[in-house]
Each structure stands twice: as structure tokens, then as C-alpha cells.
PDB file of C-alpha atoms in Angstrom:
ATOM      1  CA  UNK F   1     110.847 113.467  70.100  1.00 47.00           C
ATOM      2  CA  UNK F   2     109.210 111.476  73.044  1.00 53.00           C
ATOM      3  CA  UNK F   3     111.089 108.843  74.608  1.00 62.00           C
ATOM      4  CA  UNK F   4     109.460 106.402  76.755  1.00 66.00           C
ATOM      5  CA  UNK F   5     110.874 105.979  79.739  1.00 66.00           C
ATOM      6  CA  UNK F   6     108.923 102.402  81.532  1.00 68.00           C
ATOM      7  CA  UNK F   7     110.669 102.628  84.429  1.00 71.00           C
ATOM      8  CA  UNK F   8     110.324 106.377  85.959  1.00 73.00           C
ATOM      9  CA  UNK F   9     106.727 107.138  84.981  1.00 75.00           C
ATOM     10  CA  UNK F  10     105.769 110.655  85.688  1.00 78.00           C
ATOM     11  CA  UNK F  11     102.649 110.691  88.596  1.00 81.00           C
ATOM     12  CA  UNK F  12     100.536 113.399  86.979  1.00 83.00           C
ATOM     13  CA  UNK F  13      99.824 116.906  88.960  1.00 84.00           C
ATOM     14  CA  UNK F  14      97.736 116.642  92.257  1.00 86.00           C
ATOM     15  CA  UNK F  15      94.895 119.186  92.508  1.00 86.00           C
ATOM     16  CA  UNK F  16      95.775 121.149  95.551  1.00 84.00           C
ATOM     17  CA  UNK F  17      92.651 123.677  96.364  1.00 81.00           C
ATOM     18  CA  UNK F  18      93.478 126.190  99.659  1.00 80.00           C
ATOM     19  CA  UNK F  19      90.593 127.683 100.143  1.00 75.00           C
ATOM     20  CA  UNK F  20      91.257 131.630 100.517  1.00 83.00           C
ATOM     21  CA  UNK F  21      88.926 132.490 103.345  1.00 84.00           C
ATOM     22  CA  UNK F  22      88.873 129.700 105.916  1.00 81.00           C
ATOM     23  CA  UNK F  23      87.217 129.597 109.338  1.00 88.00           C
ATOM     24  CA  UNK F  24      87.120 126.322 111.186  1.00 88.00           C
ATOM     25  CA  UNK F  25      85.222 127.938 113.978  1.00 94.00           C
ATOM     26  CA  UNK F  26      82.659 128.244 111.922  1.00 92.00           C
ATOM     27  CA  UNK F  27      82.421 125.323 110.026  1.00 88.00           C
ATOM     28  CA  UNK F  28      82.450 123.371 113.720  1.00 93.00           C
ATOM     29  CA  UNK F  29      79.417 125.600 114.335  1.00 95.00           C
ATOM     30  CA  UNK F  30      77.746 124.492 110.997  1.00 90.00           C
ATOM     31  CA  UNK F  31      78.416 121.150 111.820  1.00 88.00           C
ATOM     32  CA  UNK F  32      76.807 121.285 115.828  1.00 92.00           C
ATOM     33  CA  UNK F  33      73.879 123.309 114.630  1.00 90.00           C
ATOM     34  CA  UNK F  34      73.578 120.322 112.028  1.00 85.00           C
ATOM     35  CA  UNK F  35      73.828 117.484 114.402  1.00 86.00           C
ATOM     36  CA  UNK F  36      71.244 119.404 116.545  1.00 89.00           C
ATOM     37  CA  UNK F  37      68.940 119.951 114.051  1.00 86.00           C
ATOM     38  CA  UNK F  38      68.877 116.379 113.397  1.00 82.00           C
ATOM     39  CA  UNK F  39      68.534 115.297 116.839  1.00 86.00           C
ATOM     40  CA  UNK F  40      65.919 117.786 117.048  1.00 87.00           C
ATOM     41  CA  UNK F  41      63.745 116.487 114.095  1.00 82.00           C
ATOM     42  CA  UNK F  42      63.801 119.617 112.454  1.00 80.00           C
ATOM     43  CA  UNK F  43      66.165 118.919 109.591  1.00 71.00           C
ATOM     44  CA  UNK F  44      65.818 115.272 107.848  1.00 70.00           C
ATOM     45  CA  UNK F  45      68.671 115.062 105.373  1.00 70.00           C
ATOM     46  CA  UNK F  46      72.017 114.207 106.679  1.00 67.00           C
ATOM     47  CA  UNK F  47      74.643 114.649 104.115  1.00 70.00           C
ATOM     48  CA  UNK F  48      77.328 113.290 105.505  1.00 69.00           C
ATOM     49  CA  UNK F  49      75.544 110.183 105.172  1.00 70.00           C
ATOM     50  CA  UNK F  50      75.840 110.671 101.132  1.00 74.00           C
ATOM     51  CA  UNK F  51      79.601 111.324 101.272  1.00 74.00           C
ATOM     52  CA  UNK F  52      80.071 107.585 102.786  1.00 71.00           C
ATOM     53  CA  UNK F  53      77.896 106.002 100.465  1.00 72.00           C
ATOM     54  CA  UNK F  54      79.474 107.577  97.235  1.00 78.00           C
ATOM     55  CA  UNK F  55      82.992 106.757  98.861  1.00 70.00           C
ATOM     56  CA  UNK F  56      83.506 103.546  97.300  1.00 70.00           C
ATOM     57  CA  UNK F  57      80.707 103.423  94.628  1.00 77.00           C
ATOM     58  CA  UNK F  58      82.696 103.805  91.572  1.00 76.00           C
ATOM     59  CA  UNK F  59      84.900 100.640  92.413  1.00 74.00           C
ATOM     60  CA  UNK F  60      81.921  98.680  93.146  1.00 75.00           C
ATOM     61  CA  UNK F  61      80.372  99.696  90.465  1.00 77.00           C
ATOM     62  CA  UNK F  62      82.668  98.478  87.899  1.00 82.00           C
ATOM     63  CA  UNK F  63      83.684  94.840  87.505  1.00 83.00           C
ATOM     64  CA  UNK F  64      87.358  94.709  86.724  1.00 79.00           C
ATOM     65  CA  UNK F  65      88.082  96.788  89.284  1.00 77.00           C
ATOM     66  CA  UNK F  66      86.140  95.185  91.923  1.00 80.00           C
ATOM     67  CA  UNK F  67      87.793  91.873  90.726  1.00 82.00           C
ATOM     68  CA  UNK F  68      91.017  93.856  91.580  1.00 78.00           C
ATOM     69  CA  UNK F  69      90.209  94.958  94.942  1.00 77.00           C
ATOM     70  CA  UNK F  70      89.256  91.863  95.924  1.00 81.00           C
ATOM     71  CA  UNK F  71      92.102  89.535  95.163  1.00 81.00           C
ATOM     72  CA  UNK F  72      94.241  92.257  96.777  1.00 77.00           C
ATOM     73  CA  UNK F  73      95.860  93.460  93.392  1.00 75.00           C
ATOM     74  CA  UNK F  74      98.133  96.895  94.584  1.00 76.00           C
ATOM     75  CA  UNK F  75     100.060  99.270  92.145  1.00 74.00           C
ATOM     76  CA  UNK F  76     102.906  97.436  93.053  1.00 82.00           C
ATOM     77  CA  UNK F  77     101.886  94.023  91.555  1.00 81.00           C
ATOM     78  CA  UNK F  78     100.747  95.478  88.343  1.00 80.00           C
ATOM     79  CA  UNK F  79     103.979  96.813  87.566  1.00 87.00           C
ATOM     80  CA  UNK F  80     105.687  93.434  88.634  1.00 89.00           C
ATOM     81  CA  UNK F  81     103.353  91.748  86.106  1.00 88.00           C
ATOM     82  CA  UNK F  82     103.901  94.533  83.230  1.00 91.00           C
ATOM     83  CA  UNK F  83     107.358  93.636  83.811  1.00 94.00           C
ATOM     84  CA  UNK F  84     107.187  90.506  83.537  1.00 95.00           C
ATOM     85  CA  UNK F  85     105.043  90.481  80.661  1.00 96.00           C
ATOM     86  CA  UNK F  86     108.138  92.641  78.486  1.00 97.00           C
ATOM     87  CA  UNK F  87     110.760  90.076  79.457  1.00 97.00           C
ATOM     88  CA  UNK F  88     108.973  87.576  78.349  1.00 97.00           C
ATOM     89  CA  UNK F  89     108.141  89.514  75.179  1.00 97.00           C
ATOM     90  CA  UNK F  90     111.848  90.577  74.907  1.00 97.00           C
ATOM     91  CA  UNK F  91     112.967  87.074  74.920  1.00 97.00           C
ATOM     92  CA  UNK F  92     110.479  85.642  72.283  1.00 96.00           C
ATOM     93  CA  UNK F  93     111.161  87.933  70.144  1.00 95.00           C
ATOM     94  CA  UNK F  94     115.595  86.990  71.026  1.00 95.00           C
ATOM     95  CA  UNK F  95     114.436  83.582  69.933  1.00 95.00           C
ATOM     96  CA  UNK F  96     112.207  84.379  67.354  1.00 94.00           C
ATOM     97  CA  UNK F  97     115.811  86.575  65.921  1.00 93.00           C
ATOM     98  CA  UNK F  98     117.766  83.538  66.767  1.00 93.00           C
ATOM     99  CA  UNK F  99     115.680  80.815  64.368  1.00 92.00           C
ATOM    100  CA  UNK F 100     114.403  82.304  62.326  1.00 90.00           C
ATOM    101  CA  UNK F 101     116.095  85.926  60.933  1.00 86.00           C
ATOM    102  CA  UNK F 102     119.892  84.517  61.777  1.00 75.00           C
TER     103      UNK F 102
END
């Protein structure tokens, strides 16, 4: 039987990929050939262009979270205010024991 524990929450797994065959060599090359290409004309697409712009689309995309990120809101301060939130809950229902159930 599951006990919850609010205090120690488990982080879940991090996906850790190491690529088997890795040459940074030539990924460098890739990446001058690339740049040249652009200067050049020859290729139009720059990718790493894409990368930036889907960096922080999700968060802009949705409004709660936005909200968040703008008033500064960190992990840190939503378990401050969960916190808070049981105390408060813990002591109404003290009270509620207290007056009413006594």
C-alpha cells in the first residue's frame, strides 16, 4: 500500500541518450560546410534558426504558464504555497473538530 510521502517527492527518471558512434570532428565539419553553404547562397534553410524559435514556444503558448514565468513563480514558491495551503487546511479542519465534533 502507497504512502504519500509530501515532503520527499521522487524527481522522475532523466532520459540520458549516449549516442554509440560519436565523432565531433565531423559534426564541426557538418556544421562549417553548413555555414558556408549559407554564406554561399547555395543552401537557404538554416535549421538552427528553428531550434531557437521552438525553444520557448510551448510556454508562450500556453497561458497559465506564461502567467507563471512572468511574475517570476520558481519550483520553490509553489511548494511554499502547497504548504501553506495544507496548514491552513490542517487547522480548519482542528477547528472544525474542536466546535463542532467535540
Amino acid at each position: 500500500m502507497g504512502i504519500f510521502n509530501f515532503y520527499n517527492v521522487r524527481k522522475p527518471r532523466q532520459f540520458d541518450h549516449k549516442p554509440i558512434y560519436y565523432d565531433p570532428r565531423k559534426e564541426a565539419l557538418a556544421k562549417r560546410i553548413h555555414k558556408v553553404k549559407m554564406e554561399l547562397g547555395v543552401e537557404e534553410t538554416d535549421y538552427e534558426q528553428y531550434k531557437e524559435a521552438i525553444r520557448g514556444s510551448f510556454i508562450e503558448g500556453t497561458t497559465h504558464l506564461k502567467k507563471s514565468k512572468n511574475k517570476g513563480d520558481d519550483i520553490r514558491g509553489r511548494i511554499y504555497k502547497n504548504m501553506r495551503l495544507i496548514l491552513i487546511l490542517v487547522i480548519l479542519g482542528v477547528v472544525y473538530w474542536y466546535f463542532f465534533l467535540k
